[in-house]
Short mmCIF file of C-alpha atoms in Angstrom, two decimals:
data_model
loop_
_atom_site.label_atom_id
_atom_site.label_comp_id
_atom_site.label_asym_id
_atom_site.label_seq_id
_atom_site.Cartn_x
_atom_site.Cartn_y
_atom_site.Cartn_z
CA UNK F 1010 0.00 0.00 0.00
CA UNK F 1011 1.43 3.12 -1.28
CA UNK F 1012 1.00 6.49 0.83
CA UNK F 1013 1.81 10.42 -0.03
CA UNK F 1014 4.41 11.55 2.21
CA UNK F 1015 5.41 14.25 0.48
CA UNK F 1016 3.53 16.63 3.46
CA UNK F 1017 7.20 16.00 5.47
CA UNK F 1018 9.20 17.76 3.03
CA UNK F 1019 7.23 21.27 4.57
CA UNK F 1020 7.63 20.04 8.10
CA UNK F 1021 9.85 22.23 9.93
CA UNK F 1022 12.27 19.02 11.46
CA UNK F 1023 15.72 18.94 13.46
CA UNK F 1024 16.15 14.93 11.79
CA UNK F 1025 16.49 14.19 8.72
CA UNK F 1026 13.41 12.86 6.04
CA UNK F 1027 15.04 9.67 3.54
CA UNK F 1028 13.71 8.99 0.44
CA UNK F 1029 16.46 6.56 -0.67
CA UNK F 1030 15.64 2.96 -1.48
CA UNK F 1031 18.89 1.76 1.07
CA UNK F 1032 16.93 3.34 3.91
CA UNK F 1033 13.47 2.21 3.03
CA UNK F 1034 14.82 -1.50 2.15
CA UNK F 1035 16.83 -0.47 5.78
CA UNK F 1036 13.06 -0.38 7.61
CA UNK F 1037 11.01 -2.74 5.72
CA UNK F 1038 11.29 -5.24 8.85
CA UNK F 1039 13.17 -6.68 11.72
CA UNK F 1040 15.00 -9.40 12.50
CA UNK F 1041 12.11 -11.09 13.21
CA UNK F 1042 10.33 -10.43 9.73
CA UNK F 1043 11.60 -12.89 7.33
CA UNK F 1044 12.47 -11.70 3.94
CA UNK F 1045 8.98 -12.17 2.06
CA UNK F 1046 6.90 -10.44 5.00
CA UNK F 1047 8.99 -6.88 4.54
CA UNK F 1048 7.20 -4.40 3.37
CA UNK F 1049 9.47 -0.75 2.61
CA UNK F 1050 7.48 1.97 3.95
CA UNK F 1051 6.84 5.13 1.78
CA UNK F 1052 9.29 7.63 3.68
CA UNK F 1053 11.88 6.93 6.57
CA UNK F 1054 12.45 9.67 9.32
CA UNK F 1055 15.18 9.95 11.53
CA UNK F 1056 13.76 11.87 14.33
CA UNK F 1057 16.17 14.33 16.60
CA UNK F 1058 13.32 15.21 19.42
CA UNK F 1059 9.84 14.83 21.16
CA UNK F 1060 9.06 17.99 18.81
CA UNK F 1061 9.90 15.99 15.52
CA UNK F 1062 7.81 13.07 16.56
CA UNK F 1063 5.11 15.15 17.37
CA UNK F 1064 4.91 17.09 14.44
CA UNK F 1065 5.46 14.02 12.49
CA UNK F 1066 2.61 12.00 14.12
CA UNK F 1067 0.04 15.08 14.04
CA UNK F 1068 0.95 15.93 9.83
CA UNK F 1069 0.26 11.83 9.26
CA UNK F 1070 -2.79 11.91 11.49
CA UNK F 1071 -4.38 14.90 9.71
CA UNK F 1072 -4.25 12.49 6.14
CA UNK F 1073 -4.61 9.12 7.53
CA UNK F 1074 -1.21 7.92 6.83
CA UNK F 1075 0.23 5.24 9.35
CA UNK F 1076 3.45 5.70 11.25
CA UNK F 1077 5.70 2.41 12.61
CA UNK F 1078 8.19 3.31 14.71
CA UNK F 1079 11.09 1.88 14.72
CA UNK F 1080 14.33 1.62 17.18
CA UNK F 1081 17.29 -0.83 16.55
CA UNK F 1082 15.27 -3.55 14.72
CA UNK F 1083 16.33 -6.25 16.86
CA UNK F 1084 12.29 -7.22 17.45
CA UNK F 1085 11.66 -10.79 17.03
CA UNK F 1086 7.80 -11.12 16.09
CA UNK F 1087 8.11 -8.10 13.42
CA UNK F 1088 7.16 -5.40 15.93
CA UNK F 1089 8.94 -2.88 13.48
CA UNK F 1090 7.85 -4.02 9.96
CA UNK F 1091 5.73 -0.95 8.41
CA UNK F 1092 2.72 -3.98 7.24
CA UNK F 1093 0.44 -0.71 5.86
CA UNK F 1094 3.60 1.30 4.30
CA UNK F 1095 3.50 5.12 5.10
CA UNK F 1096 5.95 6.48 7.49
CA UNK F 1097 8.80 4.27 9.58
CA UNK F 1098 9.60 6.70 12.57
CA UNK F 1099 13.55 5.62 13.56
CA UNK F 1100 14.09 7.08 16.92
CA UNK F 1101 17.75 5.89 17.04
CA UNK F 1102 19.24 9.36 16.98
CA UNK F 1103 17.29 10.38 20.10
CA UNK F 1104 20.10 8.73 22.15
CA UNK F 1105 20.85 10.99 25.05
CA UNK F 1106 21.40 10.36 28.46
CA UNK F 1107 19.43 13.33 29.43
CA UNK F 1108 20.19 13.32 33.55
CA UNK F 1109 21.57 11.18 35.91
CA UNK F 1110 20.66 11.36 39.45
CA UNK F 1111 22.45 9.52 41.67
CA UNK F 1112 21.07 10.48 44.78
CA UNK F 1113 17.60 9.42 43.60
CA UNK F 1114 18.74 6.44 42.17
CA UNK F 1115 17.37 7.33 38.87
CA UNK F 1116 18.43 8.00 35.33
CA UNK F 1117 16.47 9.69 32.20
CA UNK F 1118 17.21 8.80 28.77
CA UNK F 1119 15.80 9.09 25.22
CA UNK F 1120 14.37 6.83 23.64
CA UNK F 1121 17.04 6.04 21.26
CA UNK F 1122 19.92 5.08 23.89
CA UNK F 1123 21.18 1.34 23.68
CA UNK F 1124 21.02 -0.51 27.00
CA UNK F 1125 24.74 -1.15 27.46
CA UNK F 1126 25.11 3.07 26.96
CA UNK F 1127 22.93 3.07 30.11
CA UNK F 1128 25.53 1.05 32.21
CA UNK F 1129 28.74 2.37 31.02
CA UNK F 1130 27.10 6.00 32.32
CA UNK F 1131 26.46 4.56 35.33
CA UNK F 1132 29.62 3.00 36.21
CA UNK F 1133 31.73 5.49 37.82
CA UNK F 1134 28.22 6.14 39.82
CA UNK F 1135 28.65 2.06 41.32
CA UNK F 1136 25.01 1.88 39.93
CA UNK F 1137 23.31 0.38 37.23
CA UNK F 1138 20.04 -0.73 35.32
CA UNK F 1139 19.59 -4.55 36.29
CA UNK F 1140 16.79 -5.45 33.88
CA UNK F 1141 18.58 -5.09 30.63
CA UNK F 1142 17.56 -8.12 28.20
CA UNK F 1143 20.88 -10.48 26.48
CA UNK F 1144 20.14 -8.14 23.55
CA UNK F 1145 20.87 -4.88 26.13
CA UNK F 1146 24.23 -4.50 23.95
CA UNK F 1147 22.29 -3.88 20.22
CA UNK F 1148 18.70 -2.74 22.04
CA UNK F 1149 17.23 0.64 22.82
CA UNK F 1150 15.47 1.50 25.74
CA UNK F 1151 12.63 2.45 24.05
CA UNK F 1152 12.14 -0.40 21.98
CA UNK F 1153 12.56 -2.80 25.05
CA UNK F 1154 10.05 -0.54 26.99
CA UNK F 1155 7.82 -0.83 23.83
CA UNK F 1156 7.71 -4.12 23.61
CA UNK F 1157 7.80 -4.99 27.82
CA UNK F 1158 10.87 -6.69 26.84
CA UNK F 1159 12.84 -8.77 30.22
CA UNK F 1160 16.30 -10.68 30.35
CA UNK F 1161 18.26 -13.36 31.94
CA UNK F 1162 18.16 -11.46 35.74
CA UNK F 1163 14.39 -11.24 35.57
CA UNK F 1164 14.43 -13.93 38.45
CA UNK F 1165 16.27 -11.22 40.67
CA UNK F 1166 15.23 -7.77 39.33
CA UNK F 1167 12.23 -8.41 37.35
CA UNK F 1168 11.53 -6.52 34.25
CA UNK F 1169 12.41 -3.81 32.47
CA UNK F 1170 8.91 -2.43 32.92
CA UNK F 1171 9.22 -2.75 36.60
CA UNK F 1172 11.97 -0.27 36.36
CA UNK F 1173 10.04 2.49 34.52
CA UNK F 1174 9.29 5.60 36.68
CA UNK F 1175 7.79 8.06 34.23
CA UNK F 1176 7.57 7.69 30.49
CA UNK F 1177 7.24 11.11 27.79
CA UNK F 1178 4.72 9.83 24.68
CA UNK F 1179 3.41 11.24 21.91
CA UNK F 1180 0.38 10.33 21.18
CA UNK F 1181 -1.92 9.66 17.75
CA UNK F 1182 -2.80 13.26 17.29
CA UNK F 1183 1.03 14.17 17.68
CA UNK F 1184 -0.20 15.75 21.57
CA UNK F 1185 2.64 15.19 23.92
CA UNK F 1186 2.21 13.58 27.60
CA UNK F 1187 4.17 12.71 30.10
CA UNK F 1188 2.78 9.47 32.51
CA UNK F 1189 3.82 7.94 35.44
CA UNK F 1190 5.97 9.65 38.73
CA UNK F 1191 9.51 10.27 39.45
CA UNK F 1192 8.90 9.57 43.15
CA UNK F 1193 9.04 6.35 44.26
CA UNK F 1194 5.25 4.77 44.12
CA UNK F 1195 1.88 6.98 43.19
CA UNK F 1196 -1.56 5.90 43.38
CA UNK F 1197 -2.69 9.04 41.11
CA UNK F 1198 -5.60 7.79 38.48
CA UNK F 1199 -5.28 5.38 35.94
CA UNK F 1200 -2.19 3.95 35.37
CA UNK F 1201 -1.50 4.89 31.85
CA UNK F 1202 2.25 4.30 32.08
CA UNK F 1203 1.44 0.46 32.56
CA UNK F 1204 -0.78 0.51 29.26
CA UNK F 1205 1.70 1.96 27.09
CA UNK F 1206 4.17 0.13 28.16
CA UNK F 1207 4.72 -3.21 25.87
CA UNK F 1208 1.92 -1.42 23.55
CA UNK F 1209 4.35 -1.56 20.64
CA UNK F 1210 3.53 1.61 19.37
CA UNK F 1211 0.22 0.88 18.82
CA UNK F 1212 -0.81 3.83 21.43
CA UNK F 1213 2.10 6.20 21.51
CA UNK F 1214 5.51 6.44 20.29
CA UNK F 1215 7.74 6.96 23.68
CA UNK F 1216 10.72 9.52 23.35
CA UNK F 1217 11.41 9.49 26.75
CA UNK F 1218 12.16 7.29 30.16
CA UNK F 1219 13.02 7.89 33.32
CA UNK F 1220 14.26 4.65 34.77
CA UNK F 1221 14.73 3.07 39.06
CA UNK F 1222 18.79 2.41 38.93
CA UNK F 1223 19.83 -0.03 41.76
CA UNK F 1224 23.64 -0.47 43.05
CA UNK F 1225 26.05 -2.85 41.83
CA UNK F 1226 26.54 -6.11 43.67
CA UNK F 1227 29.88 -6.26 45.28
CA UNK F 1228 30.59 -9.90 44.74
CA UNK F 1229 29.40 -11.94 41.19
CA UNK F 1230 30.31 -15.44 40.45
CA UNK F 1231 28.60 -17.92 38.72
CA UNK F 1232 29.00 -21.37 36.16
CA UNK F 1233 27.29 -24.08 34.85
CA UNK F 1234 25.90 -27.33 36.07
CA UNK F 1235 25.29 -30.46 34.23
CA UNK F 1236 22.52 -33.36 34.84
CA UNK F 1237 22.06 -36.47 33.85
CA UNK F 1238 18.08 -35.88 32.34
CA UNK F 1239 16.36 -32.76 31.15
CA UNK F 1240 13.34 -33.53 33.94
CA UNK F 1241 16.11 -33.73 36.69
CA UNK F 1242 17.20 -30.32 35.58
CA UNK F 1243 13.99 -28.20 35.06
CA UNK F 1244 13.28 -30.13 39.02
CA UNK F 1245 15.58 -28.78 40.45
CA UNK F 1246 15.32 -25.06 38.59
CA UNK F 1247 11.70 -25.52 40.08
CA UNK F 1248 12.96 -26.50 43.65
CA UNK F 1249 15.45 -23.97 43.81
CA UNK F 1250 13.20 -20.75 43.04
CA UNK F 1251 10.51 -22.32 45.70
CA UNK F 1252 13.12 -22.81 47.70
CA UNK F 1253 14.21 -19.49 48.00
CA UNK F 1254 17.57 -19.64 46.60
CA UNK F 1255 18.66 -15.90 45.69
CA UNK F 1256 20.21 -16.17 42.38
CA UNK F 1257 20.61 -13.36 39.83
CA UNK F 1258 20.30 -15.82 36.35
CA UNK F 1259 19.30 -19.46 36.42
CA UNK F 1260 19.35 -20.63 32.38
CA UNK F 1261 18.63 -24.02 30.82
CA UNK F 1262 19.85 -25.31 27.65
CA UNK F 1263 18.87 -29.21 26.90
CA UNK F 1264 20.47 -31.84 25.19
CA UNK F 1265 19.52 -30.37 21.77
CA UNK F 1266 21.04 -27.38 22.06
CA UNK F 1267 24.16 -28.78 23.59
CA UNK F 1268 24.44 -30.25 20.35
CA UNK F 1269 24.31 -26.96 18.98
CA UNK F 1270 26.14 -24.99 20.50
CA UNK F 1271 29.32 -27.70 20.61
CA UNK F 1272 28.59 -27.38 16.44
CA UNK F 1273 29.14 -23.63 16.20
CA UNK F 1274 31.62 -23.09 18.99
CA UNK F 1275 33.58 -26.57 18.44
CA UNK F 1276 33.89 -27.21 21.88
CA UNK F 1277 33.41 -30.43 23.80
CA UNK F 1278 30.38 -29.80 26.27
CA UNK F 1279 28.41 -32.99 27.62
CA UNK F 1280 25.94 -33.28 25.51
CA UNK F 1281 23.45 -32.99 28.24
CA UNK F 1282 20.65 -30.69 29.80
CA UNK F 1283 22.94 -27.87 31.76
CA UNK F 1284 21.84 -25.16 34.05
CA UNK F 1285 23.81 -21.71 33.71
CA UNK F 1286 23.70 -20.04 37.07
CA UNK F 1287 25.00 -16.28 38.09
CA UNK F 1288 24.97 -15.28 41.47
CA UNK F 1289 24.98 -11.20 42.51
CA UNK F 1290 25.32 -10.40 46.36
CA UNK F 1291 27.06 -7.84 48.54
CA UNK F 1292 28.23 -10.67 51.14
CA UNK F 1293 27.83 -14.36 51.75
CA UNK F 1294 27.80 -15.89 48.45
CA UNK F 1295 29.63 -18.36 48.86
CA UNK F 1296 26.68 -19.62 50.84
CA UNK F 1297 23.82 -18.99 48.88
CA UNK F 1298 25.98 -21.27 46.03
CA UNK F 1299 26.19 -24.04 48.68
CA UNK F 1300 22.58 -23.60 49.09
CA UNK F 1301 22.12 -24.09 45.68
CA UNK F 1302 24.17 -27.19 45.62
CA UNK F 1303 22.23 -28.82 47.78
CA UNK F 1304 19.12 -28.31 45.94
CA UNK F 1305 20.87 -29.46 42.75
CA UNK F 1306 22.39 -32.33 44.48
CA UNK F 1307 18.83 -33.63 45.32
CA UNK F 1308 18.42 -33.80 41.21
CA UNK F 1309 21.32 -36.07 40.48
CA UNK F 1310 23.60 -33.36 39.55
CA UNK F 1311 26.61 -34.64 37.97
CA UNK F 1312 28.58 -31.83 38.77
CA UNK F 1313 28.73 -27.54 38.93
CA UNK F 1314 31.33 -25.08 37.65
CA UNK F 1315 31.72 -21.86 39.64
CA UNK F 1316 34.03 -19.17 38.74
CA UNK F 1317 34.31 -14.98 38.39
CA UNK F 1318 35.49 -12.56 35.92
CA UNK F 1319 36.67 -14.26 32.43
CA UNK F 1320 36.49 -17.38 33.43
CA UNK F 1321 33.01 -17.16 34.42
CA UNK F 1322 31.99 -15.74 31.19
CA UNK F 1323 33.98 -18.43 29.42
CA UNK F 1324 31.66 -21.17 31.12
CA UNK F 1325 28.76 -19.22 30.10
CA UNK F 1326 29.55 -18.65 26.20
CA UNK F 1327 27.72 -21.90 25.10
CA UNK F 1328 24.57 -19.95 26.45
CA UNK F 1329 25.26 -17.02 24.72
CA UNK F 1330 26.10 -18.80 20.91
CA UNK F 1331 22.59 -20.41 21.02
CA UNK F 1332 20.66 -17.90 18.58
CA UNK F 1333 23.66 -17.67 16.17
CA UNK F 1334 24.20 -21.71 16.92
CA UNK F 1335 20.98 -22.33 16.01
CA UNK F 1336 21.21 -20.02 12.88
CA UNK F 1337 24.18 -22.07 11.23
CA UNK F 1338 23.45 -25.81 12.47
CA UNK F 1339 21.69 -26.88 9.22
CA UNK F 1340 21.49 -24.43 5.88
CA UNK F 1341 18.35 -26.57 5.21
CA UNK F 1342 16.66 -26.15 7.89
CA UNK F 1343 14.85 -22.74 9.24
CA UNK F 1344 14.19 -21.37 12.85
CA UNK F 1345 10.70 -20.55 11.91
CA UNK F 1346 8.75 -18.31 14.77
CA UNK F 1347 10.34 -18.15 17.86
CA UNK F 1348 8.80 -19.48 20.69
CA UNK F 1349 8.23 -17.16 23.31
CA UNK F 1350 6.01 -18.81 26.12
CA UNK F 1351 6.21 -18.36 29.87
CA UNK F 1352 4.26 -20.68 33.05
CA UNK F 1353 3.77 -20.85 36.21
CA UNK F 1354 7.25 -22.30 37.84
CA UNK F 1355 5.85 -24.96 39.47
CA UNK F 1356 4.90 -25.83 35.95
CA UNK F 1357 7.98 -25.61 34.08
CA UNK F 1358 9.14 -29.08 34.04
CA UNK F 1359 5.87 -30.16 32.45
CA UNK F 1360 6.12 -27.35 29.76
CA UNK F 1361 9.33 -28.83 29.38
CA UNK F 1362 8.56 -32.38 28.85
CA UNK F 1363 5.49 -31.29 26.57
CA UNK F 1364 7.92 -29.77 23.73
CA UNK F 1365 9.54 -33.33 24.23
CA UNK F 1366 6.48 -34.68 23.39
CA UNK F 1367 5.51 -32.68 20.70
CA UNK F 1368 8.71 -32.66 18.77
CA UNK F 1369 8.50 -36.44 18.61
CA UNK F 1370 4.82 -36.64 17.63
CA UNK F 1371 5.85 -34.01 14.81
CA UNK F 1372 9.08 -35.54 13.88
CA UNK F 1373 10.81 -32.15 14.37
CA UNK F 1374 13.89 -31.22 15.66
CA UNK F 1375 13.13 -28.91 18.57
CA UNK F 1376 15.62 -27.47 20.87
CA UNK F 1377 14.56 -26.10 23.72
CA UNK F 1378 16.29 -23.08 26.01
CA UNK F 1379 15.29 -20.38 28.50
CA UNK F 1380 15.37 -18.05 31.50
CA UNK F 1381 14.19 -21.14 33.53
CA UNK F 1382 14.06 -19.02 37.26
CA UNK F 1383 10.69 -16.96 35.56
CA UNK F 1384 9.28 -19.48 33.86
CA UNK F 1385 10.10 -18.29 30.35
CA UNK F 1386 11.04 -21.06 27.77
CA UNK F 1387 12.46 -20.60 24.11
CA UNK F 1388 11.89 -23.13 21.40
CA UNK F 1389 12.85 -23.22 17.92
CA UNK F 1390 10.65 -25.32 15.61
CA UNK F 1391 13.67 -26.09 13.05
CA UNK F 1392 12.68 -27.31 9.57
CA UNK F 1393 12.74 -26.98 5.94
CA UNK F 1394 10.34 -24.33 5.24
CA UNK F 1395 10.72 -24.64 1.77
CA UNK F 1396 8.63 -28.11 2.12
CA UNK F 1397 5.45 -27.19 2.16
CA UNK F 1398 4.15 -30.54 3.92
CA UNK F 1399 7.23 -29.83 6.64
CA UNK F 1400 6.54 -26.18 7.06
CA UNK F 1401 2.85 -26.96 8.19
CA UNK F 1402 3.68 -29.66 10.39
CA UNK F 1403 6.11 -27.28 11.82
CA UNK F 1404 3.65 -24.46 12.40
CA UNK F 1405 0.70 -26.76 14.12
CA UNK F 1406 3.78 -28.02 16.07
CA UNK F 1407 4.50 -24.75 17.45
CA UNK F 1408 0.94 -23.32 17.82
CA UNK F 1409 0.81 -26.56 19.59
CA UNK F 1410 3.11 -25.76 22.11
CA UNK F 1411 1.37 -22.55 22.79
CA UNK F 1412 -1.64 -24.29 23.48
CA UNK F 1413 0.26 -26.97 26.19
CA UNK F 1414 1.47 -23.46 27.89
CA UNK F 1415 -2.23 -21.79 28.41
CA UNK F 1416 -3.51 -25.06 29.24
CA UNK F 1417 -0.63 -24.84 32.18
CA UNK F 1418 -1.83 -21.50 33.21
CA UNK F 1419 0.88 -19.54 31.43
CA UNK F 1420 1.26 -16.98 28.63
CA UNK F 1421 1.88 -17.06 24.43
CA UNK F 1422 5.03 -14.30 25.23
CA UNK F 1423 6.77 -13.93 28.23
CA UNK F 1424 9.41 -10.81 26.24
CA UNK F 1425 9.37 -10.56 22.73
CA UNK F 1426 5.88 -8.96 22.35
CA UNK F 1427 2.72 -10.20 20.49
CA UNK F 1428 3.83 -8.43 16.96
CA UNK F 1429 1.97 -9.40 13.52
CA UNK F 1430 3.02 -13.28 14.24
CA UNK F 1431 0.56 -14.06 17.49
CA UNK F 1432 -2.10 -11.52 16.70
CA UNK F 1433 -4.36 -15.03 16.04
CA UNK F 1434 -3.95 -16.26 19.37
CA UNK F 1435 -4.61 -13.49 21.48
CA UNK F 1436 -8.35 -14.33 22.08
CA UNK F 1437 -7.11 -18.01 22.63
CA UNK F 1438 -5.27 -16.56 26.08
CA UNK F 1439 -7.55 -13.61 27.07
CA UNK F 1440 -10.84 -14.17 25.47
CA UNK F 1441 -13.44 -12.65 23.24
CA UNK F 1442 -14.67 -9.71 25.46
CA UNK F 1443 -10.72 -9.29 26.87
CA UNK F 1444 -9.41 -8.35 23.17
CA UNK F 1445 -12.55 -6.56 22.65
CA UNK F 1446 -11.98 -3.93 25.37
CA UNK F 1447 -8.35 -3.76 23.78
CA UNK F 1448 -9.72 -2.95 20.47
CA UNK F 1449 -12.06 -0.89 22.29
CA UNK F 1450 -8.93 1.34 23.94
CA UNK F 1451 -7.10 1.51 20.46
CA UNK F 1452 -9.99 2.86 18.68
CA UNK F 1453 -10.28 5.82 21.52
CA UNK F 1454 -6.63 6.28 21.56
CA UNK F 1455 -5.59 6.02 18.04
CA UNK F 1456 -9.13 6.51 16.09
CA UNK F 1457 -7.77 6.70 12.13
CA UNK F 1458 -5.59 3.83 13.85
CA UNK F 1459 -2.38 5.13 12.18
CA UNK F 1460 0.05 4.06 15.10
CA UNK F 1461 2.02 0.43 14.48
CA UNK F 1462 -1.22 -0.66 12.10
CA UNK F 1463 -1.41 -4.80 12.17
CA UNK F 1464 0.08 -5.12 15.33
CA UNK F 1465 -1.09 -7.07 18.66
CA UNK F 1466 -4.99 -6.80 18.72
CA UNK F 1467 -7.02 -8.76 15.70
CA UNK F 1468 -8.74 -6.59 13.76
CA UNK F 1469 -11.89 -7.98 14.65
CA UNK F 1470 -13.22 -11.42 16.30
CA UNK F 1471 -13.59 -14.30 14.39
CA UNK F 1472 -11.36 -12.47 11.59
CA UNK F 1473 -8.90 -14.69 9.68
CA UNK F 1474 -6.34 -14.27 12.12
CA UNK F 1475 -8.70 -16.17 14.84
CA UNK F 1476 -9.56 -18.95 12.24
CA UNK F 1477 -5.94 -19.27 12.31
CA UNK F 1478 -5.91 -20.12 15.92
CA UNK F 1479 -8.63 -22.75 15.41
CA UNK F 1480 -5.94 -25.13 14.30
CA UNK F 1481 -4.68 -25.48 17.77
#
């Protein structure tokens, strides 16, 4: 769908307004939009300020032409991917850190900073911004606010959107507001900072955060540990977090992805289901690791790895490889949609075992991987997608999966947002009247619904996106 955006060309901007086809081919998705799902959007504008998005937002408003924004692209259910054309908003070169205040514990950025930026400012402070998601080094804070994103040390700190104290947004009509509190906790009116936040655009483009900081743990160690059988490892990640053990990361990688990551990395891991553990504290954790141990050691572990510094990182590199791992295994065979589904963590060994079981009644090769201590597990459905019998059974294997987590009381995205890819099984998780009241809020927000078009809420019930979901 082709729009006019000629109208920027007599906007008085402090960016800069791209008509080239590098920048439009640049913005036509993310790395979660495969290559026949981009679509280049009419006009890209690299906005300076609040001012430029607002005037940008209000002169597409006026003639009905839609507006994706778009930070680093790093999105992984094509948050960013302009489906309607028009205008792709990249908010990258709003990337100051605007204050810090240490004594407040707080620090306000635009929207365009990466995460990593955020910590490197803080150092010399001994503070720093705990929630940052494994992509914190190639992410923006705006983006990851956008799309409610959360990271290995949820376990410990929680999410990113726990961290948000106040939030500047422009809204559909290009009218500026500012939402939530610097101070501490408020109880003033609705809580519109909550509702914007993982709204992926879809109500306001944010240009600004100001975000809780927290002090930097004196002492950090951490390792792996390695068990005999994935259910004696996703046991004990249960019995630890009930347990109360107070660890910063606990990760799980199975068998699988052992496999994989021994592939890409060539090195000689046990090709067995391994915890990755990382431990923050200011004293005494040297005890809270025994603690740990003892847990584990009730599992059958076969042993654990504890170390600082390089070598700690070292230990946990087979963790980090597993996207690009996954990536190169096979040239034949595709990662297809990522799965992205969080339960209950008494439930997690049974969400576990169920991609077991679905893999083999699918005859798919599905490794499995996550931030075990929340709940949240990753699995990648890999096949030939080029096989059009494969690619379906692929598909119904992963929308099956989905359906094992809400049956066990958990959600379709725990992080990566609901994007164009799980629009058709939003009324599977919240229900009819649920997505109804959603649609209900976008049409008041963002009436000639120009903001992020496609994205999260169906357009209507029963549309082909919920047929979709019937499969499951």
């Amino acid at each position: 769908m082709t729009h006019d955006c000629s109208f920027l060309d007599n906007l008085d901007l402090d960016g800069d307004i791209s008509w080239s086809q590098s920048d439009r081919e640049n913005h036509a998705g993310d790395f979660g939009t495969s290559e026949t799902d981009e679509v280049e959007p009419d006009a890209v504008v690299f906005a300076e300020s609040t001012t430029d998005v607002s005037r940008v937002v209000a002169a597409a408003n006026d003639r009905g032409v839609p507006v994706t924004p778009y930070a680093a692209g790093t999105g992984l259910e094509a948050n960013a991917t302009p489906i309607e054309g028009g205008i792709s908003l990249d908010t990258t070169q709003m990337d100051s850190i605007v204050e810090i205040g240490p004594n407040d514990l707080q620090i306000e950025v635009e929207a365009g900073v990466i995460g990593d930026d955020v910590n490197e400012a803080l150092e010399r402070y001994g503070l720093f911004f705990p929630p940052l998601p494994s992509s914190g080094s190639i992410s923006t804070i705006g983006g990851m606010i956008a799309t409610d994103a959360s990271g290995q040390q949820t376990v410990k700190y929680g999410e990113v959107a726990d961290w948000v104290l106040e939030l500047t947004v422009v809204l559909a009509d290009g009218s500026v507001i500012n939402v939530g509190s610097k101070a501490a906790k408020t109880s003033s009116g609705y809580n519109i900072k909550e509702l914007l936040i993982g709204s992926e655009g879809t109500l306001g483009i944010i240009t600004r955060a100001t975000l809780q900081l927290a002090g930097r743990p004196e002492q950090i160690k951490g390792g792996r540990a390695v068990f005999p059988t994935l259910t004696d490892a996703t046991e004990a990640i249960s019995d630890a977090i009930t347990a109360g053990v107070d660890v910063a990361k606990i990760e799980l990688i199975d068998d699988q992805t052992a496999v994989l990551a021994n592939d890409y990395s060539d090195t000689e891991l046990p090709e067995k289901p391994m915890i990755f553990l990382e431990f923050h504290a200011d004293h005494g954790i040297d005890e809270e690791i025994d603690f740990c141990r003892s847990i584990f050691n009730a599992h059958e572990m076969e042993h654990l790895t504890i170390a600082s510094g390089a070598e700690m990182e070292r230990l946990w590199q087979a963790r980090k490889d597993i996207t690009y791992a996954a990536e190169s295994f096979d040239p034949d065979l595709g990662l297809g949609p990522p799965g992205d589904v969080t339960v209950p963590i008494g439930r997690y060994p049974e969400m576990i075992a169920a991609v077991k079981t679905v893999a083999e009644e699918y005859d798919l090769f599905v490794p499995c991987f996550g931030h075990a201590g929340d709940g949240n597990l990753h699995y990648l459905v890999l096949a030939d997608y080029d096989d059009t019998e494969e690619a379906a059974r692929a598909l119904e294997a992963y929308a099956e999966l989905i359906k094992r987590a809400l049956d066990l009381d958990g959600t379709i995205t725990g992080e990566h947002g609901i994007g164009v890819g799980k629009r058709k099984f939003m009324e599977l998780e919240h229900g009819e009247t649920a997505v109804e009241l959603m649609r209900a809020i976008k049409q008041t927000i963002d009436p000639k619904g120009i903001l992020n078009p496609g994205k999260i809420v169906p357009l209507t019930s029963g549309s082909d996106d919920e047929t979709d979901a019937k499969l499951i």
